[in-house]
Coordinates of C-alpha atoms in Angstrom, one line a residue:
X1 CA 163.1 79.3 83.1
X2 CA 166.0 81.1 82.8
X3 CA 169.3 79.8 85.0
X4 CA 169.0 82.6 87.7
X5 CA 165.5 82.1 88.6
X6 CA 166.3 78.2 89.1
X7 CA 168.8 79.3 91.4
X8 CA 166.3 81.3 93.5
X9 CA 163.5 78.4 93.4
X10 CA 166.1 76.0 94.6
X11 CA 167.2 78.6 97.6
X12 CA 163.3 78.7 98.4
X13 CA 163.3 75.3 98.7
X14 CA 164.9 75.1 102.3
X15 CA 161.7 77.4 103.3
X16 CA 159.0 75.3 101.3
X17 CA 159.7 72.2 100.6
X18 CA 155.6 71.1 100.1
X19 CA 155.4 73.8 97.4
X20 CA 155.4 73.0 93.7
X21 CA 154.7 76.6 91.6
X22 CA 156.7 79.5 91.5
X23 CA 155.6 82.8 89.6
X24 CA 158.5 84.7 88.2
X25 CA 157.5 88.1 88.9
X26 CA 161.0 90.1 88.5
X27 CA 164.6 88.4 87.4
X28 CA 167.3 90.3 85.9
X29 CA 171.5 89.5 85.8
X30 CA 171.7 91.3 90.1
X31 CA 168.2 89.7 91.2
X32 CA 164.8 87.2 91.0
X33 CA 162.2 87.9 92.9
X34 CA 159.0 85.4 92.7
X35 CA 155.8 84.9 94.9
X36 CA 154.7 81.2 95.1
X37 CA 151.8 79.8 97.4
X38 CA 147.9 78.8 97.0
X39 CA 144.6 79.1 98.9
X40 CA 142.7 76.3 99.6
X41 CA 139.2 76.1 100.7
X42 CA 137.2 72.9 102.4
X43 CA 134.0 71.9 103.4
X44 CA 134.1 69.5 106.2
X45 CA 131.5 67.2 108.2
X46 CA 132.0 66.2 111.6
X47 CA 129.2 64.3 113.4
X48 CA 126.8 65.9 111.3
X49 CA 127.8 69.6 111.4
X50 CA 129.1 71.0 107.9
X51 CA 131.9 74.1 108.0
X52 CA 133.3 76.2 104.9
X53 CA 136.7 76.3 106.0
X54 CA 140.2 77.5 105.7
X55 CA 143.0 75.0 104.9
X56 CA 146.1 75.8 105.1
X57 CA 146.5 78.7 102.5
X58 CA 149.9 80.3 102.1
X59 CA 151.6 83.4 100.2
X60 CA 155.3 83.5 99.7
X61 CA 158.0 85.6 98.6
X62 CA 161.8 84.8 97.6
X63 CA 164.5 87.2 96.5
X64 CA 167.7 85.2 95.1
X65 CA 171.1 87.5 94.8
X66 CA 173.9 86.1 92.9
X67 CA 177.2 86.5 95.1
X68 CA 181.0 86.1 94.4
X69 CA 182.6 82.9 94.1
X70 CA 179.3 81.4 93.3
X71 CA 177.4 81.8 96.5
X72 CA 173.9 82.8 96.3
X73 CA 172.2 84.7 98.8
X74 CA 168.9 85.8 99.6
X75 CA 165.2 85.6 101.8
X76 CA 162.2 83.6 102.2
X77 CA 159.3 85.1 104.0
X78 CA 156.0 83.4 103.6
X79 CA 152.3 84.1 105.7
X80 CA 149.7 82.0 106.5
X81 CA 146.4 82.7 105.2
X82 CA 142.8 83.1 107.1
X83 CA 140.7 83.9 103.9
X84 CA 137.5 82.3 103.8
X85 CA 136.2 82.7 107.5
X86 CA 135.3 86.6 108.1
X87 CA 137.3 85.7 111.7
X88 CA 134.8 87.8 113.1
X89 CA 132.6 87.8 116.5
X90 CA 129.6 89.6 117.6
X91 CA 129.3 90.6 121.2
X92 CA 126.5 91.4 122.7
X93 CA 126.2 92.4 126.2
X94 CA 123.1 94.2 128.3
X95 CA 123.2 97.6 127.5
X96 CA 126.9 97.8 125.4
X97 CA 126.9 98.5 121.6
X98 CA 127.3 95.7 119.7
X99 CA 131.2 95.5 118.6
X100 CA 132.9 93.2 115.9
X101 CA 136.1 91.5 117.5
X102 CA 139.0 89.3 115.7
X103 CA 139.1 85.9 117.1
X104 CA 142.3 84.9 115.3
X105 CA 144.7 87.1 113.2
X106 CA 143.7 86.7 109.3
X107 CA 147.8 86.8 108.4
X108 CA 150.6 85.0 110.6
X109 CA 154.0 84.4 110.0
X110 CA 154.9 81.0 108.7
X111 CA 158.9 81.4 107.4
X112 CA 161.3 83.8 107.9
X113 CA 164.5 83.7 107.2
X114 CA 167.7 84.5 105.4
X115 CA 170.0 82.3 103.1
X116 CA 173.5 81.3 101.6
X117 CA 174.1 78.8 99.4
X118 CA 177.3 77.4 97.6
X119 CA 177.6 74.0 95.9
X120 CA 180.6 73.1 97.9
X121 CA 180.2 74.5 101.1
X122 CA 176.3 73.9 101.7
X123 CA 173.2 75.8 102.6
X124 CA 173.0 78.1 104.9
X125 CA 170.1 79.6 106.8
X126 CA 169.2 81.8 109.7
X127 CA 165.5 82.5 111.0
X128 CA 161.9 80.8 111.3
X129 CA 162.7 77.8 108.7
X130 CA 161.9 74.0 108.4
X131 CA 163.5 72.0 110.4
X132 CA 166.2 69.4 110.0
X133 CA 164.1 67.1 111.3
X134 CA 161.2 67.9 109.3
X135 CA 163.6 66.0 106.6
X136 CA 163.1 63.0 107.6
X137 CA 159.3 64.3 109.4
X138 CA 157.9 65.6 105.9
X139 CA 158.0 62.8 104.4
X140 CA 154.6 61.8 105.4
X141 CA 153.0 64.8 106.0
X142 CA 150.9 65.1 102.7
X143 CA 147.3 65.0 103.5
X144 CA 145.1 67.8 102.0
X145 CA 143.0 68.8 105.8
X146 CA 144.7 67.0 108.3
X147 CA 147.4 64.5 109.6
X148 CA 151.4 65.7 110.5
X149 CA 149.8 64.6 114.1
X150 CA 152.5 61.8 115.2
X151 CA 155.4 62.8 113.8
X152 CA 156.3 64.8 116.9
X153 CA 157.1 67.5 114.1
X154 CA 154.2 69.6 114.7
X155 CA 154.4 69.8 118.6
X156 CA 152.9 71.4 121.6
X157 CA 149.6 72.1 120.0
X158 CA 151.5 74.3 117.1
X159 CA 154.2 74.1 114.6
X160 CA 157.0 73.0 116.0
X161 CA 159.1 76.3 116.3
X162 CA 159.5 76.4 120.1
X163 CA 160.8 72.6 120.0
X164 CA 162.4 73.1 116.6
X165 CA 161.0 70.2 114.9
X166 CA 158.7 71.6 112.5
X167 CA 158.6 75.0 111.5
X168 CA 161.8 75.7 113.6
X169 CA 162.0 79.4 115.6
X170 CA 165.2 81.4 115.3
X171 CA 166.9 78.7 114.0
X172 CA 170.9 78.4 112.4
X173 CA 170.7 75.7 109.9
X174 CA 173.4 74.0 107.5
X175 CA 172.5 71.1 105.0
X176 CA 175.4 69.6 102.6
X177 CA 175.0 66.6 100.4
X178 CA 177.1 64.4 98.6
X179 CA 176.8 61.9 95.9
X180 CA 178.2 58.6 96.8
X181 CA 177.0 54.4 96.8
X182 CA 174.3 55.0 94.0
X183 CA 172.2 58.0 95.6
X184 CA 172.6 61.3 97.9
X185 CA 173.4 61.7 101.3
X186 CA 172.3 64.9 103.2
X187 CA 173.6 66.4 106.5
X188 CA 171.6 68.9 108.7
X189 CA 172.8 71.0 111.3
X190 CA 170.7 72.8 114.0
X191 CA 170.8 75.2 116.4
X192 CA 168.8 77.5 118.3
X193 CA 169.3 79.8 121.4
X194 CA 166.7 80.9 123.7
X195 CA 163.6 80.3 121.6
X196 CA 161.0 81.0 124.4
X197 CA 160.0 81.9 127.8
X198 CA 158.2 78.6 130.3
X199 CA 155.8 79.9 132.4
X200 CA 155.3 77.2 134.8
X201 CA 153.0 76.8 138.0
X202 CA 153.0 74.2 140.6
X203 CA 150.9 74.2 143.0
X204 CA 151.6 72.1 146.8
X205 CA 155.1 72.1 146.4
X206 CA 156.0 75.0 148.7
X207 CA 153.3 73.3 151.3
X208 CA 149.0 72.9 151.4
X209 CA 147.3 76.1 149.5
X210 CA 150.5 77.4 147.4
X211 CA 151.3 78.0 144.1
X212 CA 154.8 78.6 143.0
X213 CA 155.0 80.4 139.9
X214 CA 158.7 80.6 137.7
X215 CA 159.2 84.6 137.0
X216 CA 158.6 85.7 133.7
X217 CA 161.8 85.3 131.6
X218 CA 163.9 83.0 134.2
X219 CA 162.6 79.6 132.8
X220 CA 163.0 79.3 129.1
X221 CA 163.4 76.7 126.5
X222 CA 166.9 77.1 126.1
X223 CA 169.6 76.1 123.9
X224 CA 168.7 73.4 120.9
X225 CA 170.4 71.2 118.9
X226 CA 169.2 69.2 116.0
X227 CA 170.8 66.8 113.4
X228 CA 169.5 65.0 110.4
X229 CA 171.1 62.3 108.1
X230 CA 169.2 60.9 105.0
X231 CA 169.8 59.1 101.9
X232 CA 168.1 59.0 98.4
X233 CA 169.1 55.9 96.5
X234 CA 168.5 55.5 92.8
X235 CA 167.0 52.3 93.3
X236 CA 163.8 51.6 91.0
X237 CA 161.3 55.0 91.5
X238 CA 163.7 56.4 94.2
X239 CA 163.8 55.0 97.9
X240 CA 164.4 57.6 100.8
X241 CA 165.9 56.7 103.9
X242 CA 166.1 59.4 107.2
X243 CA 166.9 59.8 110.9
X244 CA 166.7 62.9 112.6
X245 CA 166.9 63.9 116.0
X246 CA 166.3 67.1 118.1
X247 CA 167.1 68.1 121.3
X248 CA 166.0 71.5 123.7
X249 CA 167.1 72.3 127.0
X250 CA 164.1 73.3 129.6
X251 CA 166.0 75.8 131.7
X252 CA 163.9 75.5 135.3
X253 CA 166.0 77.6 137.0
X254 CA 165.9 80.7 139.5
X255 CA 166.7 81.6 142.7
X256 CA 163.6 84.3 142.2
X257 CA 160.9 82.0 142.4
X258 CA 157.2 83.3 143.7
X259 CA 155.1 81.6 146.2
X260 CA 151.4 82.5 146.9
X261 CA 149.4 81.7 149.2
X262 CA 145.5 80.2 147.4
X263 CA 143.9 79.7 149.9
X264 CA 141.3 82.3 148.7
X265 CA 141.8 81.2 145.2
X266 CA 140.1 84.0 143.9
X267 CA 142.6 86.5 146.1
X268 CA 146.3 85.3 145.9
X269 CA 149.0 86.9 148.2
X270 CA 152.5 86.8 147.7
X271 CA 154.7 85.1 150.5
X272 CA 158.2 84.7 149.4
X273 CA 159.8 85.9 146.4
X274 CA 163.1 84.1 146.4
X275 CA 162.0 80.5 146.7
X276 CA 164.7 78.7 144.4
X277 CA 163.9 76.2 141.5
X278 CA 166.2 73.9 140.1
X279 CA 164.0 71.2 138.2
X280 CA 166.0 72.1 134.8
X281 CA 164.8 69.0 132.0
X282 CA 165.0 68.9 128.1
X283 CA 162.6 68.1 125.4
X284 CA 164.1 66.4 122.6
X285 CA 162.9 63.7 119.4
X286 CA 163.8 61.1 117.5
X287 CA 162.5 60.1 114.4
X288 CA 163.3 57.8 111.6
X289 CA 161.5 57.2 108.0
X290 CA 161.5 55.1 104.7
X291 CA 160.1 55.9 101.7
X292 CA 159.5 54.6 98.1
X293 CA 158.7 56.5 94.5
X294 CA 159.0 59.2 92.7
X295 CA 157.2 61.6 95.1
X296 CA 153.4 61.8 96.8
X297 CA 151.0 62.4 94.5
X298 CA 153.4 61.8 91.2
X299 CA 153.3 58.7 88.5
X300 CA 152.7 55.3 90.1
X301 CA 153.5 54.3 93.8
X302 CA 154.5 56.3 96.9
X303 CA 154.5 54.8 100.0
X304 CA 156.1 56.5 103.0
X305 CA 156.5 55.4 106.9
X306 CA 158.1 56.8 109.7
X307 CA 158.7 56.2 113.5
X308 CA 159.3 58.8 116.6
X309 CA 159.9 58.5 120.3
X310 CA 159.7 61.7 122.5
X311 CA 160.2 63.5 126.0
X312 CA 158.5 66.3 126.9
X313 CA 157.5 66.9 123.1
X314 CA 153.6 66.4 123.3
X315 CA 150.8 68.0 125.5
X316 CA 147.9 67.0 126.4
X317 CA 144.6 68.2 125.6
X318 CA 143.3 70.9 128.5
X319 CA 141.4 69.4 131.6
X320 CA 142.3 65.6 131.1
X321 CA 144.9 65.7 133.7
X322 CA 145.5 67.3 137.4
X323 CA 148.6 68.6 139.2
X324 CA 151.9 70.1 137.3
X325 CA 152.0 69.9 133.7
X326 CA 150.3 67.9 130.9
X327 CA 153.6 67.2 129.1
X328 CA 154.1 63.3 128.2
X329 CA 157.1 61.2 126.9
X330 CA 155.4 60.0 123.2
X331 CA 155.4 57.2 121.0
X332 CA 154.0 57.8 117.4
X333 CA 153.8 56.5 113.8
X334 CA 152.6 58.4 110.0
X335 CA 151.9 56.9 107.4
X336 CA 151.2 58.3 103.9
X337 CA 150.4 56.0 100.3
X338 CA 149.2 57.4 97.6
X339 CA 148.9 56.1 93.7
X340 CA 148.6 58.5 90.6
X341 CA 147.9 57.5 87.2
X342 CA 145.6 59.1 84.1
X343 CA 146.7 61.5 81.6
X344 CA 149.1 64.0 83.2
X345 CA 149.1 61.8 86.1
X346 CA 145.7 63.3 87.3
X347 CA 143.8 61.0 89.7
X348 CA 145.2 60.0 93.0
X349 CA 144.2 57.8 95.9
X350 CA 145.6 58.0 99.3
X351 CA 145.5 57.1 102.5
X352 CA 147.2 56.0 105.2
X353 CA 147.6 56.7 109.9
X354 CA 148.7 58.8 112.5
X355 CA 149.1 56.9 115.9
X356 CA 150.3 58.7 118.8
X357 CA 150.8 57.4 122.4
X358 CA 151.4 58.1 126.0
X359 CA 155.1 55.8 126.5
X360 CA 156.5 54.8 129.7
X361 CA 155.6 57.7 131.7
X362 CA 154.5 57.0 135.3
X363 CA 154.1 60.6 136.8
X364 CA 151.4 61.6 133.8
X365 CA 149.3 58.1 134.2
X366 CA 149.1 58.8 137.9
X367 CA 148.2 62.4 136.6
X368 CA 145.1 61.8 134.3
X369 CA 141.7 62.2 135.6
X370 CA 140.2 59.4 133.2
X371 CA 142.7 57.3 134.8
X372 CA 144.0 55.9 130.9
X373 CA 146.8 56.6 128.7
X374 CA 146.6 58.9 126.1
X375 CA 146.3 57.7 122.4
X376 CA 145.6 59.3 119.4
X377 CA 144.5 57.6 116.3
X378 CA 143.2 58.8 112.5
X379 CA 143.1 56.7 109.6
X380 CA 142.7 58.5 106.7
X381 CA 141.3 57.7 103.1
X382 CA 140.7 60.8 100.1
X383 CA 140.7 60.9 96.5
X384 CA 142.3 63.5 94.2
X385 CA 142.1 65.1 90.9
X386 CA 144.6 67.3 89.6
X387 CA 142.3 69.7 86.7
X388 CA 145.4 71.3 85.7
X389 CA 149.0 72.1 87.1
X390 CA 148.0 74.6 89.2
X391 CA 144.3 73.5 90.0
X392 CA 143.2 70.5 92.5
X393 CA 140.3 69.2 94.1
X394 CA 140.0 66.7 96.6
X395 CA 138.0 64.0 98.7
X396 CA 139.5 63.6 102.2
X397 CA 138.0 61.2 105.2
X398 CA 139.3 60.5 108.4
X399 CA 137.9 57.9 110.8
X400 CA 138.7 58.7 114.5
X401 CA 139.5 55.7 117.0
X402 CA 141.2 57.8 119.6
X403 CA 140.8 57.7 123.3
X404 CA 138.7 59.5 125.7
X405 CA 141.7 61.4 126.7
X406 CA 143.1 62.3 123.2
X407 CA 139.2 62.5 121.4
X408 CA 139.0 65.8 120.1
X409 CA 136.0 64.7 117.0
X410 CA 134.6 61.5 115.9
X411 CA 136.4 61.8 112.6
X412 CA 135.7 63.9 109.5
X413 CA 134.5 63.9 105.5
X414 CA 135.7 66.9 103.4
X415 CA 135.7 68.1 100.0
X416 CA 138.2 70.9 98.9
X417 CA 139.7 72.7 96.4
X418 CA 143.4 74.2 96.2
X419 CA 144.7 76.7 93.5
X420 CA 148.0 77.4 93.5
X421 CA 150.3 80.9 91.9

């Protein structure tokens, strides 16, 4: 691999860290340009119902441009992929002509973003990007189908962009390390404007059979900060140690709020339209994480741990609770332990958790319909065989011991197969 094309997979490695295979597919002296990614296919059980499914197939792109004074600069744009599920519907409806529909888009945006690097002054990016908080967040999220579920990386029901945790939205990032005391340190820098708009609705507070609705584009997750410190000490296989934390203001604030009157709640009327909010909160998350070896799935021993605490970071599932909002303050913990041997280290075993509770929060227990805290739990347990560099299958279970208000299956048995460019 020639020097400039190691230059452009180590630029692509801000946008990808979980990616292994690149495929040259131009370099020259000005520019490389390679496509990396895989598609991966499952076929999962739950409670007796068997699915061909989509994992969580990816294509990629990165061009690397050598600069002056030794910068290199470039882009990483990468989609998700929808391949193996036709995505498609049938309606049917009295008299209409039956008409295909797309139930979810077969190609989304993953990564996006731009890039300047220089081994003094550090990495730059700007755009959708991992987090700095996914460095300390990643390093248990290696399961084949599921898990990433208590890391408070992956939040709100998505990936983390709007709280900047996982797959970070319009985000400014810097990382610099430094070798010093036997190992690496690493600094990460984060920040983010106005990421996206909160629509929020309240109903009671402007008196019986209202509903007081923010205006579109006045309530916003607002300005975000984010920092992350780790450490990679040359000690035995290699043992990682990380802390991370992130931080989004929730800007509740307008002097333009809308009240309606519900008491028909299938007519609502307007009745004021300058009722003013000021109820202006964060969401922000802490993590912190250990690991040991030379990497998941490589020669001999990886075990990895790590530990968040939340506000505002998690929702819960739709219909388990009444009043404002479903937002909770969270406490969670991920697990991940997997041991490789055979010839070119190609059988794994792994397991390991993901625990994630409701913490301290009075206004959401009063606010649940079952009456309980919410707690997710998944233990996990899967098998792996690597056929080649680019070629794995896979065994994957997960037993479910989560509550009523969490429950979303009764845990899951899968076999898979990834191929990678």
């Amino acid at each position: 691999m020639s020097k400039l094309l190691r230059l452009a997979v180590a630029g692509a490695a801000i946008a990808a860290p979980l990616y292994s295979q690149a495929l040259p597919v131009y370099e020259s002296n000005q520019v490389a340009l390679y496509i990396q990614g895989y598609l991966e296919v499952n076929q999962v059980n739950i409670e007796g119902d068997t699915v061909m499914a989509d994992g969580p197939s990816r294509l990629g792109f990165n061009l690397d441009v050598p600069a002056y004074y030794d910068w290199n600069v470039g882009f990483n744009v990468e989609w998700g992929l929808r391949a193996v599920s036709p995505n498609q519907q049938l309606d049917i409806s009295g008299d209409q002509q039956a008409s295909p529909g797309e139930r979810q888009a077969p190609l989304y945006v993953r990564q996006g973003h731009v890039y300047a690097k220089h081994a003094l002054w550090g990495d730059f990016a700007a755009g959708k990007q991992w987090a700095v908080y996914y460095d300390v967040a990643g390093i248990t999220d290696w399961y084949n189908v599921s898990g990433g579920l208590a890391s408070g990386a992956y939040a709100l029901g998505g990936d983390g962009g709007i709280t900047g945790t996982g797959r970070a939205d319009a985000a400014l990032t810097w990382r610099k390390d430094w070798e010093a005391l036997g190992g690496t340190f690493q600094v990460g820098l984060q920040r983010a404007a106005h990421v996206a708009n909160l629509n929020i609705e309240v109903e009671g507070v402007a008196g019986d059979d209202t509903l007081l609705v923010c205006p579109p584009g006045d309530c916003e997750y607002g300005l975000a900060r984010g920092i992350s410190l780790t450490y990679k000490a040359n000690l035995g296989d290699g043992l990682f140690l990380g802390t991370a934390y992130q931080r989004t203001n929730l800007d509740i604030s307008t002097d333009d709020g809308l009240v309606y009157d519900i008491s028909d709640p299938f007519d609502p009327v307007l009745i004021q339209d300058d009722y003013v909010i000021r109820a202006s909160s964060n969401d922000f998350a802490f993590i912190g994480g250990i690991a040991y070896g030379k990497g998941a799935f490589q020669k001999g021993l990886y075990a990895a741990f790590n530990w968040h605490r939340s506000h505002n970071n998690e929702l819960a599932p739709p219909g388990s609770t009444m009043g404002a909002t479903n937002f909770f303050n969270a406490i969670g913990s991920e697990s991940f332990v997997s041991y490789t041997w055979g010839a070119h280290n190609c059988y794994s075993v792994y397991g390991g958790h993901n625990l994630l509770k409701s913490h301290n929060d009075k206004i959401f227990h009063e606010a649940l319909i079952t009456g309980d805290m919410y707690r997710l739990a998944k233990y996990y347990l899967g098998f792996q065989y690597l056929w080649n560099e680019r070629v794995r299958v896979y065994f994957e279970g997960a037993a479910d011991d989560s509550n009523e208000v969490a429950a979303q299956d009764n845990g899951f048995a899968s076999v898979g197969i990834r191929v990678d460019i």
